JSON list of C-alpha atoms and ligand atoms in Angstrom, two decimals:
[
{"chain": "A", "resi": 784, "resn": "MET", "atom": "CA", "xyz": [137.14, -199.49, 19.10]},
{"chain": "A", "resi": 785, "resn": "ILE", "atom": "CA", "xyz": [137.99, -200.41, 22.66]},
{"chain": "A", "resi": 786, "resn": "ILE", "atom": "CA", "xyz": [135.10, -200.75, 25.15]},
{"chain": "A", "resi": 787, "resn": "ALA", "atom": "CA", "xyz": [136.25, -201.14, 28.72]},
{"chain": "A", "resi": 788, "resn": "SER", "atom": "CA", "xyz": [134.41, -201.73, 31.96]},
{"chain": "A", "resi": 789, "resn": "ASN", "atom": "CA", "xyz": [135.90, -200.68, 35.31]},
{"chain": "A", "resi": 790, "resn": "PHE", "atom": "CA", "xyz": [133.92, -202.53, 38.03]},
{"chain": "A", "resi": 791, "resn": "LYS", "atom": "CA", "xyz": [135.60, -200.49, 40.73]},
{"chain": "A", "resi": 792, "resn": "THR", "atom": "CA", "xyz": [134.21, -201.77, 44.11]},
{"chain": "A", "resi": 793, "resn": "ASN", "atom": "CA", "xyz": [131.25, -203.61, 42.53]},
{"chain": "A", "resi": 794, "resn": "HIS", "atom": "CA", "xyz": [130.24, -207.20, 41.77]},
{"chain": "A", "resi": 795, "resn": "ASN", "atom": "CA", "xyz": [131.22, -210.30, 43.64]},
{"chain": "A", "resi": 796, "resn": "ARG", "atom": "CA", "xyz": [132.85, -213.51, 42.32]},
{"chain": "A", "resi": 797, "resn": "GLN", "atom": "CA", "xyz": [129.60, -215.06, 41.25]},
{"chain": "A", "resi": 798, "resn": "SER", "atom": "CA", "xyz": [128.05, -212.04, 39.53]},
{"chain": "A", "resi": 799, "resn": "THR", "atom": "CA", "xyz": [131.37, -211.33, 37.82]},
{"chain": "A", "resi": 800, "resn": "LYS", "atom": "CA", "xyz": [131.42, -214.81, 36.47]},
{"chain": "A", "resi": 801, "resn": "GLU", "atom": "CA", "xyz": [127.92, -214.40, 35.10]},
{"chain": "A", "resi": 802, "resn": "PHE", "atom": "CA", "xyz": [128.91, -211.03, 33.52]},
{"chain": "A", "resi": 803, "resn": "MET", "atom": "CA", "xyz": [132.06, -212.51, 31.95]},
{"chain": "A", "resi": 804, "resn": "ASP", "atom": "CA", "xyz": [130.28, -215.56, 30.63]},
{"chain": "A", "resi": 805, "resn": "PHE", "atom": "CA", "xyz": [127.50, -213.42, 29.15]},
{"chain": "A", "resi": 806, "resn": "ILE", "atom": "CA", "xyz": [129.92, -211.06, 27.38]},
{"chain": "A", "resi": 807, "resn": "ASN", "atom": "CA", "xyz": [132.21, -213.86, 26.28]},
{"chain": "A", "resi": 808, "resn": "GLY", "atom": "CA", "xyz": [129.23, -215.67, 24.79]},
{"chain": "A", "resi": 809, "resn": "LYS", "atom": "CA", "xyz": [128.71, -212.87, 22.28]},
{"chain": "A", "resi": 810, "resn": "ASP", "atom": "CA", "xyz": [130.42, -212.51, 18.94]},
{"chain": "A", "resi": 811, "resn": "TYR", "atom": "CA", "xyz": [131.65, -208.88, 19.11]},
{"chain": "A", "resi": 812, "resn": "PHE", "atom": "CA", "xyz": [134.52, -207.55, 17.08]},
{"chain": "A", "resi": 813, "resn": "SER", "atom": "CA", "xyz": [135.30, -204.53, 19.19]},
{"chain": "A", "resi": 814, "resn": "GLU", "atom": "CA", "xyz": [138.08, -204.94, 21.68]},
{"chain": "A", "resi": 815, "resn": "VAL", "atom": "CA", "xyz": [136.57, -205.48, 25.13]},
{"chain": "A", "resi": 816, "resn": "ARG", "atom": "CA", "xyz": [138.31, -205.04, 28.48]},
{"chain": "A", "resi": 817, "resn": "ILE", "atom": "CA", "xyz": [136.83, -205.87, 31.88]},
{"chain": "A", "resi": 818, "resn": "PHE", "atom": "CA", "xyz": [138.43, -204.85, 35.15]},
{"chain": "A", "resi": 819, "resn": "PRO", "atom": "CA", "xyz": [136.80, -206.76, 38.05]},
{"chain": "A", "resi": 820, "resn": "PRO", "atom": "CA", "xyz": [137.82, -206.43, 41.63]},
{"chain": "A", "resi": 821, "resn": "TYR", "atom": "CA", "xyz": [140.64, -208.66, 42.70]},
{"chain": "A", "resi": 822, "resn": "THR", "atom": "CA", "xyz": [138.36, -211.01, 44.68]},
{"chain": "A", "resi": 823, "resn": "ALA", "atom": "CA", "xyz": [136.42, -211.80, 41.52]},
{"chain": "A", "resi": 824, "resn": "LEU", "atom": "CA", "xyz": [139.33, -212.67, 39.26]},
{"chain": "A", "resi": 825, "resn": "ASN", "atom": "CA", "xyz": [138.97, -216.01, 37.70]},
{"chain": "A", "resi": 826, "resn": "ASN", "atom": "CA", "xyz": [140.37, -218.26, 35.00]},
{"chain": "A", "resi": 827, "resn": "TYR", "atom": "CA", "xyz": [138.30, -217.69, 31.88]},
{"chain": "A", "resi": 828, "resn": "ASP", "atom": "CA", "xyz": [138.69, -219.08, 28.39]},
{"chain": "A", "resi": 829, "resn": "LEU", "atom": "CA", "xyz": [138.03, -215.71, 26.72]},
{"chain": "A", "resi": 830, "resn": "ARG", "atom": "CA", "xyz": [137.76, -214.83, 23.06]},
{"chain": "A", "resi": 831, "resn": "PRO", "atom": "CA", "xyz": [140.90, -213.16, 21.74]},
{"chain": "A", "resi": 832, "resn": "ASN", "atom": "CA", "xyz": [139.30, -209.63, 21.69]},
{"chain": "A", "resi": 833, "resn": "ILE", "atom": "CA", "xyz": [138.13, -209.87, 25.32]},
{"chain": "A", "resi": 834, "resn": "ARG", "atom": "CA", "xyz": [140.52, -209.50, 28.20]},
{"chain": "A", "resi": 835, "resn": "GLN", "atom": "CA", "xyz": [140.24, -209.55, 31.99]},
{"chain": "A", "resi": 836, "resn": "GLY", "atom": "CA", "xyz": [142.42, -206.90, 33.57]},
{"chain": "A", "resi": 837, "resn": "VAL", "atom": "CA", "xyz": [143.16, -205.56, 37.07]},
{"chain": "A", "resi": 838, "resn": "GLN", "atom": "CA", "xyz": [142.29, -202.14, 38.51]},
{"chain": "A", "resi": 839, "resn": "ASN", "atom": "CA", "xyz": [145.53, -202.03, 40.53]},
{"chain": "A", "resi": 840, "resn": "PHE", "atom": "CA", "xyz": [148.56, -204.03, 41.65]},
{"chain": "A", "resi": 841, "resn": "TYR", "atom": "CA", "xyz": [151.63, -203.43, 43.80]},
{"chain": "A", "resi": 842, "resn": "PRO", "atom": "CA", "xyz": [154.76, -203.28, 41.73]},
{"chain": "A", "resi": 843, "resn": "VAL", "atom": "CA", "xyz": [156.52, -206.46, 42.99]},
{"chain": "A", "resi": 844, "resn": "ASP", "atom": "CA", "xyz": [156.36, -210.07, 41.98]},
{"chain": "A", "resi": 845, "resn": "SER", "atom": "CA", "xyz": [155.94, -211.15, 45.62]},
{"chain": "A", "resi": 846, "resn": "GLY", "atom": "CA", "xyz": [157.20, -209.84, 48.91]},
{"chain": "A", "resi": 847, "resn": "SER", "atom": "CA", "xyz": [156.18, -208.63, 52.36]},
{"chain": "A", "resi": 848, "resn": "ILE", "atom": "CA", "xyz": [153.59, -205.93, 51.57]},
{"chain": "A", "resi": 849, "resn": "THR", "atom": "CA", "xyz": [150.64, -206.66, 53.87]},
{"chain": "A", "resi": 850, "resn": "GLY", "atom": "CA", "xyz": [147.29, -206.25, 52.07]},
{"chain": "A", "resi": 851, "resn": "GLU", "atom": "CA", "xyz": [148.73, -205.78, 48.60]},
{"chain": "A", "resi": 852, "resn": "ILE", "atom": "CA", "xyz": [148.67, -207.98, 45.51]},
{"chain": "A", "resi": 853, "resn": "GLY", "atom": "CA", "xyz": [151.82, -208.54, 43.48]},
{"chain": "A", "resi": 854, "resn": "PHE", "atom": "CA", "xyz": [152.36, -209.97, 40.05]},
{"chain": "A", "resi": 855, "resn": "SER", "atom": "CA", "xyz": [152.94, -213.52, 40.93]},
{"chain": "A", "resi": 856, "resn": "GLN", "atom": "CA", "xyz": [149.37, -213.59, 42.36]},
{"chain": "A", "resi": 857, "resn": "LEU", "atom": "CA", "xyz": [148.01, -212.07, 39.08]},
{"chain": "A", "resi": 858, "resn": "GLU", "atom": "CA", "xyz": [149.83, -214.49, 36.81]},
{"chain": "A", "resi": 859, "resn": "GLU", "atom": "CA", "xyz": [147.67, -217.24, 38.16]},
{"chain": "A", "resi": 860, "resn": "PHE", "atom": "CA", "xyz": [144.76, -215.49, 36.35]},
{"chain": "A", "resi": 861, "resn": "GLU", "atom": "CA", "xyz": [146.87, -214.76, 33.19]},
{"chain": "A", "resi": 862, "resn": "ILE", "atom": "CA", "xyz": [146.45, -211.00, 33.78]},
{"chain": "A", "resi": 863, "resn": "ASP", "atom": "CA", "xyz": [148.12, -208.97, 31.05]},
{"chain": "A", "resi": 864, "resn": "SER", "atom": "CA", "xyz": [146.12, -205.72, 31.15]},
{"chain": "A", "resi": 865, "resn": "VAL", "atom": "CA", "xyz": [146.29, -203.18, 33.97]},
{"chain": "A", "resi": 866, "resn": "LEU", "atom": "CA", "xyz": [144.68, -199.88, 34.89]},
{"chain": "A", "resi": 867, "resn": "ILE", "atom": "CA", "xyz": [147.14, -197.32, 36.17]},
{"chain": "A", "resi": 868, "resn": "GLY", "atom": "CA", "xyz": [146.60, -193.74, 37.35]},
{"chain": "A", "resi": 869, "resn": "HIS", "atom": "CA", "xyz": [142.85, -193.83, 37.78]},
{"chain": "A", "resi": 870, "resn": "SER", "atom": "CA", "xyz": [141.51, -190.64, 39.40]},
{"chain": "A", "resi": 871, "resn": "GLU", "atom": "CA", "xyz": [140.13, -192.50, 42.34]},
{"chain": "A", "resi": 872, "resn": "ARG", "atom": "CA", "xyz": [143.61, -193.75, 43.14]},
{"chain": "A", "resi": 873, "resn": "ARG", "atom": "CA", "xyz": [145.18, -190.44, 42.58]},
{"chain": "A", "resi": 874, "resn": "HIS", "atom": "CA", "xyz": [142.64, -188.28, 44.34]},
{"chain": "A", "resi": 875, "resn": "VAL", "atom": "CA", "xyz": [140.80, -190.49, 46.83]},
{"chain": "A", "resi": 876, "resn": "LEU", "atom": "CA", "xyz": [143.70, -192.68, 47.82]},
{"chain": "A", "resi": 877, "resn": "GLY", "atom": "CA", "xyz": [146.53, -190.10, 47.29]},
{"chain": "A", "resi": 878, "resn": "GLU", "atom": "CA", "xyz": [148.65, -192.16, 44.96]},
{"chain": "A", "resi": 879, "resn": "SER", "atom": "CA", "xyz": [151.52, -189.92, 43.85]},
{"chain": "A", "resi": 880, "resn": "GLN", "atom": "CA", "xyz": [152.97, -189.58, 40.34]},
{"chain": "A", "resi": 881, "resn": "LYS", "atom": "CA", "xyz": [156.08, -191.29, 41.70]},
{"chain": "A", "resi": 882, "resn": "GLU", "atom": "CA", "xyz": [154.15, -194.37, 42.78]},
{"chain": "A", "resi": 883, "resn": "ILE", "atom": "CA", "xyz": [152.20, -194.41, 39.62]},
{"chain": "A", "resi": 884, "resn": "LEU", "atom": "CA", "xyz": [155.40, -194.28, 37.58]},
{"chain": "A", "resi": 885, "resn": "LYS", "atom": "CA", "xyz": [156.76, -197.26, 39.56]},
{"chain": "A", "resi": 886, "resn": "LYS", "atom": "CA", "xyz": [153.68, -199.20, 38.60]},
{"chain": "A", "resi": 887, "resn": "PHE", "atom": "CA", "xyz": [153.88, -198.14, 34.98]},
{"chain": "A", "resi": 888, "resn": "ASP", "atom": "CA", "xyz": [157.54, -199.14, 34.69]},
{"chain": "A", "resi": 889, "resn": "PHE", "atom": "CA", "xyz": [156.85, -202.47, 36.39]},
{"chain": "A", "resi": 890, "resn": "ALA", "atom": "CA", "xyz": [153.88, -203.28, 34.15]},
{"chain": "A", "resi": 891, "resn": "LYS", "atom": "CA", "xyz": [155.93, -202.29, 31.12]},
{"chain": "A", "resi": 892, "resn": "GLN", "atom": "CA", "xyz": [158.65, -204.65, 32.13]},
{"chain": "A", "resi": 893, "resn": "LYS", "atom": "CA", "xyz": [156.02, -207.34, 32.42]},
{"chain": "A", "resi": 894, "resn": "GLU", "atom": "CA", "xyz": [154.87, -206.46, 28.88]},
{"chain": "A", "resi": 895, "resn": "CYS", "atom": "CA", "xyz": [151.36, -205.72, 30.04]},
{"chain": "A", "resi": 896, "resn": "GLU", "atom": "CA", "xyz": [148.84, -203.71, 28.23]},
{"chain": "A", "resi": 897, "resn": "ILE", "atom": "CA", "xyz": [148.59, -200.42, 30.23]},
{"chain": "A", "resi": 898, "resn": "VAL", "atom": "CA", "xyz": [145.41, -198.38, 30.34]},
{"chain": "A", "resi": 899, "resn": "TYR", "atom": "CA", "xyz": [146.86, -195.14, 31.70]},
{"chain": "A", "resi": 900, "resn": "CYS", "atom": "CA", "xyz": [144.29, -192.72, 33.10]},
{"chain": "A", "resi": 901, "resn": "VAL", "atom": "CA", "xyz": [144.61, -188.93, 33.17]},
{"chain": "A", "resi": 902, "resn": "GLY", "atom": "CA", "xyz": [142.17, -186.13, 33.87]},
{"chain": "A", "resi": 903, "resn": "GLU", "atom": "CA", "xyz": [141.72, -182.78, 35.54]},
{"chain": "A", "resi": 904, "resn": "PRO", "atom": "CA", "xyz": [139.61, -181.92, 38.59]},
{"chain": "A", "resi": 905, "resn": "LYS", "atom": "CA", "xyz": [136.79, -179.27, 38.45]},
{"chain": "A", "resi": 906, "resn": "GLU", "atom": "CA", "xyz": [138.82, -176.39, 39.76]},
{"chain": "A", "resi": 907, "resn": "VAL", "atom": "CA", "xyz": [141.39, -176.92, 37.00]},
{"chain": "A", "resi": 908, "resn": "ARG", "atom": "CA", "xyz": [138.73, -177.23, 34.26]},
{"chain": "A", "resi": 909, "resn": "GLU", "atom": "CA", "xyz": [137.34, -173.87, 35.49]},
{"chain": "A", "resi": 910, "resn": "GLN", "atom": "CA", "xyz": [140.66, -172.23, 34.74]},
{"chain": "A", "resi": 911, "resn": "GLY", "atom": "CA", "xyz": [140.39, -173.09, 31.00]},
{"chain": "A", "resi": 912, "resn": "ILE", "atom": "CA", "xyz": [141.97, -175.38, 28.47]},
{"chain": "A", "resi": 913, "resn": "GLU", "atom": "CA", "xyz": [145.58, -174.30, 28.98]},
{"chain": "A", "resi": 914, "resn": "ALA", "atom": "CA", "xyz": [145.42, -175.18, 32.70]},
{"chain": "A", "resi": 915, "resn": "VAL", "atom": "CA", "xyz": [143.67, -178.44, 31.82]},
{"chain": "A", "resi": 916, "resn": "MET", "atom": "CA", "xyz": [146.45, -179.49, 29.42]},
{"chain": "A", "resi": 917, "resn": "SER", "atom": "CA", "xyz": [149.29, -178.38, 31.69]},
{"chain": "A", "resi": 918, "resn": "TYR", "atom": "CA", "xyz": [147.63, -180.48, 34.46]},
{"chain": "A", "resi": 919, "resn": "ILE", "atom": "CA", "xyz": [147.24, -183.54, 32.12]},
{"chain": "A", "resi": 920, "resn": "TRP", "atom": "CA", "xyz": [150.78, -183.32, 30.76]},
{"chain": "A", "resi": 921, "resn": "ASP", "atom": "CA", "xyz": [152.08, -183.29, 34.35]},
{"chain": "A", "resi": 922, "resn": "GLN", "atom": "CA", "xyz": [150.32, -186.61, 34.80]},
{"chain": "A", "resi": 923, "resn": "PHE", "atom": "CA", "xyz": [152.51, -188.00, 32.06]},
{"chain": "A", "resi": 924, "resn": "ASP", "atom": "CA", "xyz": [155.63, -187.08, 33.96]},
{"chain": "A", "resi": 925, "resn": "GLY", "atom": "CA", "xyz": [158.19, -189.89, 33.56]},
{"chain": "A", "resi": 926, "resn": "ILE", "atom": "CA", "xyz": [155.69, -192.05, 31.55]},
{"chain": "A", "resi": 927, "resn": "ASP", "atom": "CA", "xyz": [156.90, -193.68, 28.34]},
{"chain": "A", "resi": 928, "resn": "ILE", "atom": "CA", "xyz": [154.20, -192.42, 25.94]},
{"chain": "A", "resi": 929, "resn": "ASP", "atom": "CA", "xyz": [155.81, -194.49, 23.19]},
{"chain": "A", "resi": 930, "resn": "TYR", "atom": "CA", "xyz": [155.22, -197.81, 25.03]},
{"chain": "A", "resi": 931, "resn": "GLU", "atom": "CA", "xyz": [153.83, -200.09, 22.38]},
{"chain": "A", "resi": 932, "resn": "ASP", "atom": "CA", "xyz": [151.03, -201.58, 24.58]},
{"chain": "A", "resi": 933, "resn": "LEU", "atom": "CA", "xyz": [149.73, -198.33, 25.93]},
{"chain": "A", "resi": 934, "resn": "ILE", "atom": "CA", "xyz": [146.12, -197.10, 25.86]},
{"chain": "A", "resi": 935, "resn": "VAL", "atom": "CA", "xyz": [145.43, -193.66, 27.26]},
{"chain": "A", "resi": 936, "resn": "ALA", "atom": "CA", "xyz": [142.09, -192.83, 29.01]},
{"chain": "A", "resi": 937, "resn": "TYR", "atom": "CA", "xyz": [141.06, -189.28, 29.38]},
{"chain": "A", "resi": 938, "resn": "GLU", "atom": "CA", "xyz": [138.74, -189.11, 32.39]},
{"chain": "A", "resi": 939, "resn": "PRO", "atom": "CA", "xyz": [137.92, -185.64, 33.74]},
{"chain": "A", "resi": 940, "resn": "VAL", "atom": "CA", "xyz": [137.46, -186.08, 37.51]},
{"chain": "A", "resi": 941, "resn": "TRP", "atom": "CA", "xyz": [134.34, -183.92, 37.57]},
{"chain": "A", "resi": 942, "resn": "ALA", "atom": "CA", "xyz": [132.62, -186.26, 35.03]},
{"chain": "A", "resi": 943, "resn": "ILE", "atom": "CA", "xyz": [133.27, -189.49, 36.87]},
{"chain": "A", "resi": 944, "resn": "GLY", "atom": "CA", "xyz": [130.30, -190.93, 38.61]},
{"chain": "A", "resi": 945, "resn": "THR", "atom": "CA", "xyz": [128.35, -187.66, 38.36]},
{"chain": "A", "resi": 946, "resn": "GLY", "atom": "CA", "xyz": [126.07, -188.63, 35.57]},
{"chain": "A", "resi": 947, "resn": "LEU", "atom": "CA", "xyz": [127.39, -185.50, 33.82]},
{"chain": "A", "resi": 948, "resn": "SER", "atom": "CA", "xyz": [129.61, -186.38, 30.89]},
{"chain": "A", "resi": 949, "resn": "ALA", "atom": "CA", "xyz": [132.02, -183.86, 29.44]},
{"chain": "A", "resi": 950, "resn": "SER", "atom": "CA", "xyz": [130.64, -182.16, 26.35]},
{"chain": "A", "resi": 951, "resn": "GLN", "atom": "CA", "xyz": [131.62, -183.37, 22.91]},
{"chain": "A", "resi": 952, "resn": "GLU", "atom": "CA", "xyz": [133.56, -180.16, 22.39]},
{"chain": "A", "resi": 953, "resn": "ASP", "atom": "CA", "xyz": [135.50, -180.59, 25.64]},
{"chain": "A", "resi": 954, "resn": "ILE", "atom": "CA", "xyz": [136.33, -184.17, 24.89]},
{"chain": "A", "resi": 955, "resn": "LYS", "atom": "CA", "xyz": [137.37, -183.41, 21.31]},
{"chain": "A", "resi": 956, "resn": "GLU", "atom": "CA", "xyz": [139.58, -180.48, 22.31]},
{"chain": "A", "resi": 957, "resn": "VAL", "atom": "CA", "xyz": [141.58, -182.56, 24.87]},
{"chain": "A", "resi": 958, "resn": "LEU", "atom": "CA", "xyz": [141.80, -185.69, 22.64]},
{"chain": "A", "resi": 959, "resn": "ASN", "atom": "CA", "xyz": [143.05, -183.65, 19.73]},
{"chain": "A", "resi": 960, "resn": "MET", "atom": "CA", "xyz": [145.77, -182.09, 21.96]},
{"chain": "A", "resi": 961, "resn": "LEU", "atom": "CA", "xyz": [146.79, -185.50, 23.35]},
{"chain": "A", "resi": 962, "resn": "ARG", "atom": "CA", "xyz": [146.96, -186.86, 19.83]},
{"chain": "A", "resi": 963, "resn": "VAL", "atom": "CA", "xyz": [149.68, -184.42, 18.85]},
{"chain": "A", "resi": 964, "resn": "LYS", "atom": "CA", "xyz": [152.14, -186.30, 21.07]},
{"chain": "A", "resi": 965, "resn": "ILE", "atom": "CA", "xyz": [150.43, -189.61, 21.73]},
{"chain": "A", "resi": 966, "resn": "LYS", "atom": "CA", "xyz": [150.02, -192.38, 19.08]},
{"chain": "A", "resi": 967, "resn": "ALA", "atom": "CA", "xyz": [148.39, -194.84, 21.45]},
{"chain": "A", "resi": 968, "resn": "PRO", "atom": "CA", "xyz": [144.61, -195.40, 21.34]},
{"chain": "A", "resi": 969, "resn": "LEU", "atom": "CA", "xyz": [142.67, -192.66, 23.30]},
{"chain": "A", "resi": 970, "resn": "LEU", "atom": "CA", "xyz": [139.65, -193.47, 25.36]},
{"chain": "A", "resi": 971, "resn": "TYR", "atom": "CA", "xyz": [137.20, -191.19, 27.05]},
{"chain": "A", "resi": 972, "resn": "GLY", "atom": "CA", "xyz": [135.72, -191.96, 30.47]},
{"chain": "A", "resi": 973, "resn": "GLY", "atom": "CA", "xyz": [133.25, -190.10, 32.76]},
{"chain": "A", "resi": 974, "resn": "SER", "atom": "CA", "xyz": [129.52, -190.83, 32.81]},
{"chain": "A", "resi": 975, "resn": "VAL", "atom": "CA", "xyz": [129.48, -192.75, 29.58]},
{"chain": "A", "resi": 976, "resn": "LYS", "atom": "CA", "xyz": [126.14, -194.54, 29.24]},
{"chain": "A", "resi": 977, "resn": "VAL", "atom": "CA", "xyz": [124.20, -196.33, 26.53]},
{"chain": "A", "resi": 978, "resn": "ALA", "atom": "CA", "xyz": [122.44, -193.14, 25.55]},
{"chain": "A", "resi": 979, "resn": "ASN", "atom": "CA", "xyz": [125.71, -191.17, 24.82]},
{"chain": "A", "resi": 980, "resn": "THR", "atom": "CA", "xyz": [128.05, -193.96, 23.71]},
{"chain": "A", "resi": 981, "resn": "LYS", "atom": "CA", "xyz": [127.37, -193.40, 19.97]},
{"chain": "A", "resi": 982, "resn": "GLU", "atom": "CA", "xyz": [128.05, -189.61, 20.04]},
{"chain": "A", "resi": 983, "resn": "ILE", "atom": "CA", "xyz": [131.21, -190.08, 22.17]},
{"chain": "A", "resi": 984, "resn": "LEU", "atom": "CA", "xyz": [132.61, -192.84, 19.91]},
{"chain": "A", "resi": 985, "resn": "GLY", "atom": "CA", "xyz": [131.97, -190.54, 16.96]},
{"chain": "A", "resi": 986, "resn": "ILE", "atom": "CA", "xyz": [134.32, -187.84, 18.30]},
{"chain": "A", "resi": 987, "resn": "GLU", "atom": "CA", "xyz": [137.53, -187.28, 16.34]},
{"chain": "A", "resi": 988, "resn": "ASN", "atom": "CA", "xyz": [140.45, -189.15, 17.89]},
{"chain": "A", "resi": 989, "resn": "CYS", "atom": "CA", "xyz": [138.24, -191.13, 20.28]},
{"chain": "A", "resi": 990, "resn": "ASP", "atom": "CA", "xyz": [139.21, -194.82, 20.01]},
{"chain": "A", "resi": 991, "resn": "GLY", "atom": "CA", "xyz": [136.90, -196.09, 22.70]},
{"chain": "A", "resi": 992, "resn": "VAL", "atom": "CA", "xyz": [135.39, -195.61, 26.16]},
{"chain": "A", "resi": 993, "resn": "LEU", "atom": "CA", "xyz": [136.23, -196.59, 29.71]},
{"chain": "A", "resi": 994, "resn": "VAL", "atom": "CA", "xyz": [132.97, -197.00, 31.62]},
{"chain": "A", "resi": 995, "resn": "GLY", "atom": "CA", "xyz": [132.18, -197.27, 35.32]},
{"chain": "A", "resi": 996, "resn": "THR", "atom": "CA", "xyz": [128.63, -197.14, 36.61]},
{"chain": "A", "resi": 997, "resn": "ALA", "atom": "CA", "xyz": [126.70, -197.75, 33.37]},
{"chain": "A", "resi": 998, "resn": "SER", "atom": "CA", "xyz": [128.83, -200.81, 32.57]},
{"chain": "A", "resi": 999, "resn": "TRP", "atom": "CA", "xyz": [128.03, -202.78, 35.67]},
{"chain": "A", "resi": 1000, "resn": "ASP", "atom": "CA", "xyz": [124.82, -203.99, 34.07]},
{"chain": "A", "resi": 1001, "resn": "LYS", "atom": "CA", "xyz": [125.76, -206.67, 31.57]},
{"chain": "A", "resi": 1002, "resn": "ASP", "atom": "CA", "xyz": [122.91, -205.81, 29.17]},
{"chain": "A", "resi": 1003, "resn": "ASP", "atom": "CA", "xyz": [123.87, -202.17, 29.12]},
{"chain": "A", "resi": 1004, "resn": "PHE", "atom": "CA", "xyz": [127.55, -202.94, 28.70]},
{"chain": "A", "resi": 1005, "resn": "SER", "atom": "CA", "xyz": [126.68, -205.31, 25.86]},
{"chain": "A", "resi": 1006, "resn": "LYS", "atom": "CA", "xyz": [124.60, -202.59, 24.23]},
{"chain": "A", "resi": 1007, "resn": "MET", "atom": "CA", "xyz": [127.58, -200.25, 24.29]},
{"chain": "A", "resi": 1008, "resn": "ILE", "atom": "CA", "xyz": [129.88, -202.87, 22.65]},
{"chain": "A", "resi": 1009, "resn": "GLU", "atom": "CA", "xyz": [127.21, -203.39, 20.02]},
{"chain": "A", "resi": 1010, "resn": "ILE", "atom": "CA", "xyz": [127.01, -199.67, 19.34]},
{"chain": "A", "resi": 1011, "resn": "ALA", "atom": "CA", "xyz": [130.81, -199.73, 18.79]},
{"chain": "A", "resi": 1012, "resn": "ASP", "atom": "CA", "xyz": [130.53, -202.77, 16.56]},
{"chain": "A", "resi": 1013, "resn": "ASN", "atom": "CA", "xyz": [127.91, -200.99, 14.44]},
{"chain": "A", "resi": 1014, "resn": "LEU", "atom": "CA", "xyz": [129.86, -197.81, 13.86]},
{"chain": "B", "resi": 1752, "resn": "13P", "atom": "P1", "xyz": [131.62, -193.54, 35.56]},
{"chain": "B", "resi": 1752, "resn": "13P", "atom": "O1", "xyz": [131.33, -194.18, 34.21]},
{"chain": "B", "resi": 1752, "resn": "13P", "atom": "O2", "xyz": [130.84, -194.15, 36.71]},
{"chain": "B", "resi": 1752, "resn": "13P", "atom": "O3", "xyz": [131.52, -192.04, 35.45]},
{"chain": "B", "resi": 1752, "resn": "13P", "atom": "O4", "xyz": [133.15, -193.83, 35.86]},
{"chain": "B", "resi": 1752, "resn": "13P", "atom": "C1", "xyz": [134.09, -193.61, 34.92]},
{"chain": "B", "resi": 1752, "resn": "13P", "atom": "C2", "xyz": [135.36, -194.21, 35.33]},
{"chain": "B", "resi": 1752, "resn": "13P", "atom": "O5", "xyz": [135.98, -193.82, 36.36]},
{"chain": "B", "resi": 1752, "resn": "13P", "atom": "C3", "xyz": [135.91, -195.40, 34.58]},
{"chain": "B", "resi": 1752, "resn": "13P", "atom": "O6", "xyz": [137.18, -195.73, 34.99]}
]
């Protein structure tokens, strides 16, 4: 199982270090990923099953791109896991599929682990499963789904940060359809919390969770990892 925490725009350098040290001090056997904000990246001596990743990057080694972070800055922190295609970047920041693809190809060339996020907005969900899958497959446009270090995260936009997770049936239906073409591990994200982690991890073809809000508390995140460990 893979249990991942996306800090989004939360935690500072000090609280991130406390969080990382706490999680790294535990002897979990699930795979754990933590995506802090850039400003809180640090050099950690992490267990082999725990990795620090980034929520974003600009697809250059270095250059003249004011305000962006390239790979030469990330190498200092031994970053080898990246989030790409998150709904907040697609929908809030207007990142296009073309830009996302550039990032994907760059991270692939760097041999990074890529957590590639897809998911439909509410108005598409309301049109039914065919519309949902058509929307999601479009988000794979140009993406090498056979990349060996790929993890796919299905995160319906309407379930993110709303406290309202997708139903088990909805999650199962989408993951099963993704599984037909995608061999990579499949995660679910969207209002995952301690109380629903077990039932979500029990869904067919669900290989883990990508958690925002509920993972920002280290005790809750730790509980979710323990639930995965005990399955
Ligand atoms: P929430 O867990 O806050 O719904 O966020 C999910 C998410 O976007 C993880 O990437």
